[in-house]
């Protein structure tokens, strides 16, 4: 597992722990020799992840749609920057480049991106792990809802179990190293 896609906020949030952990994640991934794949922005947790990985000597690849480049939101110092036409192309390119996916705190875009990858894993479009870095219990209510979807018969337990959560980037990478994808929903694609 050489490249990790990070989904996170284009804002920094209102608690310093989010910034501190984003800095730690970027530096740790670089120190572990992992390439960071992310949305290519320079603001919020996105920019913090990129900056800390680059400062630690890591490789950072951004994937950003033209409309955001036009608004001058692209990070200017990345190892590589892929400019695509649409958000759909962005997610597909990130999925192609990444060996696994981690969500840090963020809003609707972060949730949409990680849930699409988790859905693709269930369908067998890819067999890559997905995780949430649960900083300061940010995602605990979300996991309560995911467990509710299992209890009510909308999600198969094996798919909920394949979705990792931890407060520790180290633990997530360890789980990724030992990851075995469950049988896809309708067999291997």
CSV table of C-alpha atoms in Angstrom, one decimal:
chain,number,residue,atom,x,y,z
A,1,UNK,CA,0.0,0.0,0.0
A,2,UNK,CA,1.9,3.0,-1.3
A,3,UNK,CA,-0.6,5.7,-1.8
A,4,UNK,CA,-3.4,6.9,0.5
A,5,UNK,CA,-6.3,9.2,-0.6
A,6,UNK,CA,-7.3,11.7,2.0
A,7,UNK,CA,-10.7,13.3,2.1
A,8,UNK,CA,-11.1,16.2,4.5
A,9,UNK,CA,-12.4,19.7,4.9
A,10,UNK,CA,-11.5,22.7,2.8
A,11,UNK,CA,-12.0,24.5,6.0
A,12,UNK,CA,-9.9,23.9,9.2
A,13,UNK,CA,-12.9,23.5,11.6
A,14,UNK,CA,-13.2,25.4,14.8
A,15,UNK,CA,-11.1,23.1,17.1
A,16,UNK,CA,-7.3,23.1,17.2
A,17,UNK,CA,-7.2,19.3,17.5
A,18,UNK,CA,-8.4,19.1,13.8
A,19,UNK,CA,-5.4,21.1,12.7
A,20,UNK,CA,-3.0,19.3,14.9
A,21,UNK,CA,-4.1,15.9,13.8
A,22,UNK,CA,-4.1,16.9,10.1
A,23,UNK,CA,-0.5,18.1,10.5
A,24,UNK,CA,0.4,14.8,12.2
A,25,UNK,CA,-1.3,12.7,9.5
A,26,UNK,CA,0.5,14.5,6.6
A,27,UNK,CA,3.9,14.2,8.3
A,28,UNK,CA,3.3,10.5,9.3
A,29,UNK,CA,2.2,9.4,5.9
A,30,UNK,CA,5.4,11.1,4.4
A,31,UNK,CA,7.6,9.4,7.0
A,32,UNK,CA,6.1,6.1,6.2
A,33,UNK,CA,6.9,6.6,2.5
A,34,UNK,CA,3.2,6.9,1.5
A,35,UNK,CA,2.1,9.1,-1.3
A,36,UNK,CA,-0.7,11.4,-0.3
A,37,UNK,CA,-3.5,11.7,-2.9
A,38,UNK,CA,-6.0,14.4,-2.2
A,39,UNK,CA,-8.2,17.1,-3.7
A,40,UNK,CA,-5.4,19.5,-4.6
A,41,UNK,CA,-6.6,22.5,-2.6
A,42,UNK,CA,-4.5,24.8,-0.5
A,43,UNK,CA,-7.1,25.7,2.1
A,44,UNK,CA,-8.4,24.1,5.3
A,45,UNK,CA,-7.4,20.7,6.4
A,46,UNK,CA,-6.6,19.8,2.8
A,47,UNK,CA,-3.9,22.4,2.6
A,48,UNK,CA,-2.6,21.5,6.1
A,49,UNK,CA,-2.3,17.8,5.1
A,50,UNK,CA,-0.4,18.7,1.9
A,51,UNK,CA,1.9,21.2,3.6
A,52,UNK,CA,2.9,18.8,6.4
A,53,UNK,CA,3.5,15.9,4.1
A,54,UNK,CA,5.6,18.1,1.8
A,55,UNK,CA,7.6,19.6,4.7
A,56,UNK,CA,8.3,16.0,5.9
A,57,UNK,CA,9.7,15.2,2.4
A,58,UNK,CA,6.7,13.3,1.1
A,59,UNK,CA,5.1,13.1,-2.3
A,60,UNK,CA,1.7,14.8,-2.6
A,61,UNK,CA,-0.5,14.4,-5.7
A,62,UNK,CA,-3.5,16.7,-6.0
A,63,UNK,CA,-6.5,16.1,-8.2
A,64,UNK,CA,-8.6,19.2,-8.8
A,65,UNK,CA,-11.4,20.3,-11.2
A,66,UNK,CA,-10.7,23.3,-13.5
A,67,UNK,CA,-13.4,25.4,-11.8
A,68,UNK,CA,-11.4,25.3,-8.5
A,69,UNK,CA,-8.1,26.0,-10.3
A,70,UNK,CA,-9.8,29.0,-11.9
A,71,UNK,CA,-10.8,30.3,-8.4
A,72,UNK,CA,-7.1,30.0,-7.4
A,73,UNK,CA,-7.7,27.3,-4.9
A,74,UNK,CA,-5.1,24.9,-6.2
A,75,UNK,CA,-2.0,24.2,-4.0
A,76,UNK,CA,1.0,25.7,-5.9
A,77,UNK,CA,3.8,23.4,-4.6
A,78,UNK,CA,2.6,19.8,-5.0
A,79,UNK,CA,4.6,17.0,-6.4
A,80,UNK,CA,2.0,16.5,-9.1
A,81,UNK,CA,-1.3,18.3,-9.8
A,82,UNK,CA,-3.9,16.6,-12.1
A,83,UNK,CA,-6.5,19.1,-13.4
A,84,UNK,CA,-9.7,17.4,-14.5
A,85,UNK,CA,-13.0,18.7,-15.9
A,86,UNK,CA,-15.5,17.7,-13.2
A,87,UNK,CA,-15.8,16.5,-9.6
A,88,UNK,CA,-16.8,13.1,-11.0
A,89,UNK,CA,-13.5,12.9,-12.9
A,90,UNK,CA,-11.7,14.0,-9.7
A,91,UNK,CA,-13.1,11.1,-7.6
A,92,UNK,CA,-12.4,8.6,-10.4
A,93,UNK,CA,-8.8,9.7,-10.7
A,94,UNK,CA,-8.2,9.7,-7.0
A,95,UNK,CA,-9.7,6.2,-6.8
A,96,UNK,CA,-7.4,5.1,-9.7
A,97,UNK,CA,-4.3,6.5,-8.0
A,98,UNK,CA,-5.0,5.4,-4.4
A,99,UNK,CA,-4.5,2.1,-2.6
A,100,UNK,CA,-6.8,3.1,0.3
A,101,UNK,CA,-9.0,5.9,1.5
A,102,UNK,CA,-9.1,7.9,4.8
A,103,UNK,CA,-11.6,10.6,5.8
A,104,UNK,CA,-10.6,13.2,8.3
A,105,UNK,CA,-13.2,15.7,9.6
A,106,UNK,CA,-15.0,17.6,6.9
A,107,UNK,CA,-18.4,18.5,5.5
A,108,UNK,CA,-20.7,17.3,2.8
A,109,UNK,CA,-18.0,16.9,0.2
A,110,UNK,CA,-15.8,14.8,2.5
A,111,UNK,CA,-18.7,12.5,3.4
A,112,UNK,CA,-19.8,12.2,-0.3
A,113,UNK,CA,-16.3,11.2,-1.4
A,114,UNK,CA,-15.6,8.6,1.3
A,115,UNK,CA,-19.1,7.1,1.0
A,116,UNK,CA,-18.7,6.8,-2.8
A,117,UNK,CA,-15.5,4.8,-2.3
A,118,UNK,CA,-17.1,2.6,0.4
A,119,UNK,CA,-20.0,2.0,-2.0
A,120,UNK,CA,-17.6,1.1,-4.8
A,121,UNK,CA,-15.9,-1.3,-2.5
A,122,UNK,CA,-19.2,-3.0,-1.7
A,123,UNK,CA,-20.0,-3.3,-5.4
A,124,UNK,CA,-16.5,-4.7,-6.2
A,125,UNK,CA,-15.6,-1.8,-8.4
A,126,UNK,CA,-12.4,-1.7,-6.3
A,127,UNK,CA,-11.2,-3.9,-3.4
A,128,UNK,CA,-9.5,-1.1,-1.4
A,129,UNK,CA,-9.9,-0.3,2.3
A,130,UNK,CA,-11.8,2.8,3.6
A,131,UNK,CA,-11.4,4.4,7.0
A,132,UNK,CA,-12.4,7.4,9.1
A,133,UNK,CA,-9.9,9.1,11.3
A,134,UNK,CA,-12.3,9.7,14.2
A,135,UNK,CA,-10.6,12.8,15.6
A,136,UNK,CA,-12.3,14.0,18.9
A,137,UNK,CA,-15.2,11.6,18.2
A,138,UNK,CA,-16.2,13.6,15.1
A,139,UNK,CA,-17.5,10.5,13.3
A,140,UNK,CA,-18.9,8.6,16.3
A,141,UNK,CA,-22.6,9.7,15.5
A,142,UNK,CA,-22.0,8.7,11.9
A,143,UNK,CA,-20.9,5.2,12.9
A,144,UNK,CA,-24.0,4.9,15.1
A,145,UNK,CA,-26.1,5.6,12.0
A,146,UNK,CA,-24.1,3.1,9.9
A,147,UNK,CA,-24.7,0.4,12.6
A,148,UNK,CA,-28.4,1.4,12.5
A,149,UNK,CA,-28.4,0.7,8.7
A,150,UNK,CA,-27.1,-2.8,9.6
A,151,UNK,CA,-29.7,-3.4,12.3
A,152,UNK,CA,-32.5,-2.4,10.0
A,153,UNK,CA,-31.4,-4.6,7.1
A,154,UNK,CA,-30.1,-1.9,4.7
A,155,UNK,CA,-26.4,-2.7,5.0
A,156,UNK,CA,-24.8,-6.1,5.3
A,157,UNK,CA,-22.7,-6.5,8.4
A,158,UNK,CA,-19.6,-7.5,6.4
A,159,UNK,CA,-19.6,-4.1,4.7
A,160,UNK,CA,-20.0,-2.1,7.9
A,161,UNK,CA,-17.1,-4.2,9.4
A,162,UNK,CA,-14.9,-3.4,6.5
A,163,UNK,CA,-15.2,0.4,7.2
A,164,UNK,CA,-12.6,1.2,9.7
A,165,UNK,CA,-12.6,3.9,12.3
A,166,UNK,CA,-9.8,4.9,14.7
A,167,UNK,CA,-8.4,8.0,16.5
A,168,UNK,CA,-4.9,6.8,15.4
A,169,UNK,CA,-3.5,7.1,11.9
A,170,UNK,CA,-1.0,4.4,12.9
A,171,UNK,CA,-3.8,2.0,13.7
A,172,UNK,CA,-5.5,2.7,10.4
A,173,UNK,CA,-2.4,2.0,8.4
A,174,UNK,CA,-1.9,-1.2,10.3
A,175,UNK,CA,-5.5,-2.3,9.5
A,176,UNK,CA,-4.9,-1.3,5.8
A,177,UNK,CA,-1.7,-3.5,5.7
A,178,UNK,CA,-3.8,-6.5,6.8
A,179,UNK,CA,-6.9,-5.7,4.9
A,180,UNK,CA,-8.9,-8.4,3.2
A,181,UNK,CA,-11.8,-7.2,1.1
A,182,UNK,CA,-15.1,-8.9,1.8
A,183,UNK,CA,-17.0,-10.6,-1.1
A,184,UNK,CA,-18.6,-7.9,-3.1
A,185,UNK,CA,-22.4,-7.4,-2.9
A,186,UNK,CA,-23.1,-9.3,-6.1
A,187,UNK,CA,-19.9,-11.2,-6.6
A,188,UNK,CA,-16.6,-10.1,-8.1
A,189,UNK,CA,-16.9,-7.6,-10.9
